Coordinates of C-alpha atoms in Angstrom, one line a residue:
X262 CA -21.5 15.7 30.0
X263 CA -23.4 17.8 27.7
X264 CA -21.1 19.8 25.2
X265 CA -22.4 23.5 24.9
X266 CA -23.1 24.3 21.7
X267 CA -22.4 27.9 20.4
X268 CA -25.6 30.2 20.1
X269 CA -26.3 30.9 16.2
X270 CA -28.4 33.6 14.6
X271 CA -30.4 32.4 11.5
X272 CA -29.3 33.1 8.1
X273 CA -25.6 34.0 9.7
X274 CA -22.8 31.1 8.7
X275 CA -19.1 31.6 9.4
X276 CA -16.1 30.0 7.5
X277 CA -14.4 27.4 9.3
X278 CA -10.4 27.5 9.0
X279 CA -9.5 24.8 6.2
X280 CA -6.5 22.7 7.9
X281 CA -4.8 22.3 4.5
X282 CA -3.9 25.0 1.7
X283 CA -5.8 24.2 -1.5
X284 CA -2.4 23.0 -3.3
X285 CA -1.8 20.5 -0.1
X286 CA -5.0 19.1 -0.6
X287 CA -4.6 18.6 -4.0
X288 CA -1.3 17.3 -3.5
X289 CA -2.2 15.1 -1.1
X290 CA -5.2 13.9 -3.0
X291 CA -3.3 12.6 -6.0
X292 CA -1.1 10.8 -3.4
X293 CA -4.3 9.0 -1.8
X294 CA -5.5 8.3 -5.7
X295 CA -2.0 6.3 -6.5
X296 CA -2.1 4.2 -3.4
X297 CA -6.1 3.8 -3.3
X298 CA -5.2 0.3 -5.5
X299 CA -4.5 -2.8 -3.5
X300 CA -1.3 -3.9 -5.4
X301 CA 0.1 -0.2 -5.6
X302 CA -0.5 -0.2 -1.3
X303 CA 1.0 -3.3 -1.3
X304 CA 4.0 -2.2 -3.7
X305 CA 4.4 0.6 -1.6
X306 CA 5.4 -1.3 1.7
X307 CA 7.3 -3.8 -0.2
X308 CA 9.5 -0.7 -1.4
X309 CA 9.0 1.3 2.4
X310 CA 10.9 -2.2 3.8
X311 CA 13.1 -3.1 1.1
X312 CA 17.0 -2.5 1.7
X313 CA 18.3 -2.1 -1.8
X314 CA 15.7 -1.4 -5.1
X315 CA 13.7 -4.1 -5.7
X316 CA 13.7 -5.1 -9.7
X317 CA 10.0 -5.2 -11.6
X318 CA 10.3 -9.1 -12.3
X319 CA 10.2 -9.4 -8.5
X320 CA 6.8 -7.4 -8.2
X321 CA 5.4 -9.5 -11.1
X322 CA 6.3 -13.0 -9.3
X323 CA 5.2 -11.5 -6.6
X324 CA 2.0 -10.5 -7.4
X325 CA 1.4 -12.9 -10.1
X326 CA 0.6 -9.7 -12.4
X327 CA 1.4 -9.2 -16.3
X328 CA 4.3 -7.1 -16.8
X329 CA 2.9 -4.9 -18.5
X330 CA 0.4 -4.7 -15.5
X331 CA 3.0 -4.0 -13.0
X332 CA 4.6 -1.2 -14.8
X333 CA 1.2 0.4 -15.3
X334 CA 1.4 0.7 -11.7
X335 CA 4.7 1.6 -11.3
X336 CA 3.8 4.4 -13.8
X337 CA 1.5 5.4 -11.1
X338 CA 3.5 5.9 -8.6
X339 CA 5.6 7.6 -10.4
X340 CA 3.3 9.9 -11.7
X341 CA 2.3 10.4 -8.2
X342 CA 6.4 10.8 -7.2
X343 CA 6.3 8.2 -5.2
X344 CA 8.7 6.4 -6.8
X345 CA 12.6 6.5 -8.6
X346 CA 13.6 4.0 -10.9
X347 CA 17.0 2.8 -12.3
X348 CA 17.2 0.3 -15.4
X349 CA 20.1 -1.8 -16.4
X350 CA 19.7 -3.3 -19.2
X351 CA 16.2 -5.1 -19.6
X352 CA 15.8 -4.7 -16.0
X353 CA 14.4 -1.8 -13.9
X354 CA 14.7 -1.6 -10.3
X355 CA 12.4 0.6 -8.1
X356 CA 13.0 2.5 -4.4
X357 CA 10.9 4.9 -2.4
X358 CA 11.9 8.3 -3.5
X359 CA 14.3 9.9 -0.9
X360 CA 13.4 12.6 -1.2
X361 CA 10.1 12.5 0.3
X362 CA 8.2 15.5 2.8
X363 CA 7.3 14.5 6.0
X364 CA 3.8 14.5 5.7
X365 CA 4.2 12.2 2.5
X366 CA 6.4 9.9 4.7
X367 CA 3.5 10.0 7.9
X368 CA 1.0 9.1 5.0
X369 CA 2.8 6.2 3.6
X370 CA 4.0 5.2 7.5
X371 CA 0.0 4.9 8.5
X372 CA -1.0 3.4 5.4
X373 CA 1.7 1.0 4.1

């Protein structure tokens, strides 16, 4: 079936509702940006699954990455806040930030 298409005068356009606020957008654009990398997706569900906080020498055996590497992209999503992160001593452990919005948490679910 045919859809009916609305009747338009020339040189006439009208606005179409935007779905998002300009700020959710942008928020929501800077979250895209920090998991458009393949390791940062992937570090994303490792920490979405994981239990307890998962330590940065286990993302760089993991991912056969530098260190230094693997904290650039923990910087990421942290930057993006994403991501919470404890250290003891030398070591640093990572986790999913709790405190996340929904629509952060449908993102990450469809995604990661």
């Amino acid at each position: 079936m045919k859809a009916t298409l609305p009747e338009r005068t020339r040189g006439v356009c009208c606005a179409a509702p935007k779905p998002l606020s300009t700020t959710e957008a942008d928020r929501r654009v800077a979250l895209l940006k920090a998991i458009a990398d393949p390791t940062r997706l992937q570090m994303v569900g490792i920490l979405k699954r994981a239990n307890d906080p998962v330590c940065i020498c286990d993302f760089t055996a993991t991912f056969k990455l530098s260190q230094p590497t693997i904290s650039h992209h923990m910087a990421r999503l942290r930057e993006a806040g994403l991501v919470d992160v404890t250290k003891e001593g030398l070591w640093a452990y990572y986790r999913l930030r709790t405190s996340l919005d929904a629509s952060t948490l449908a993102i990450l679910e469809t995604v990661a």
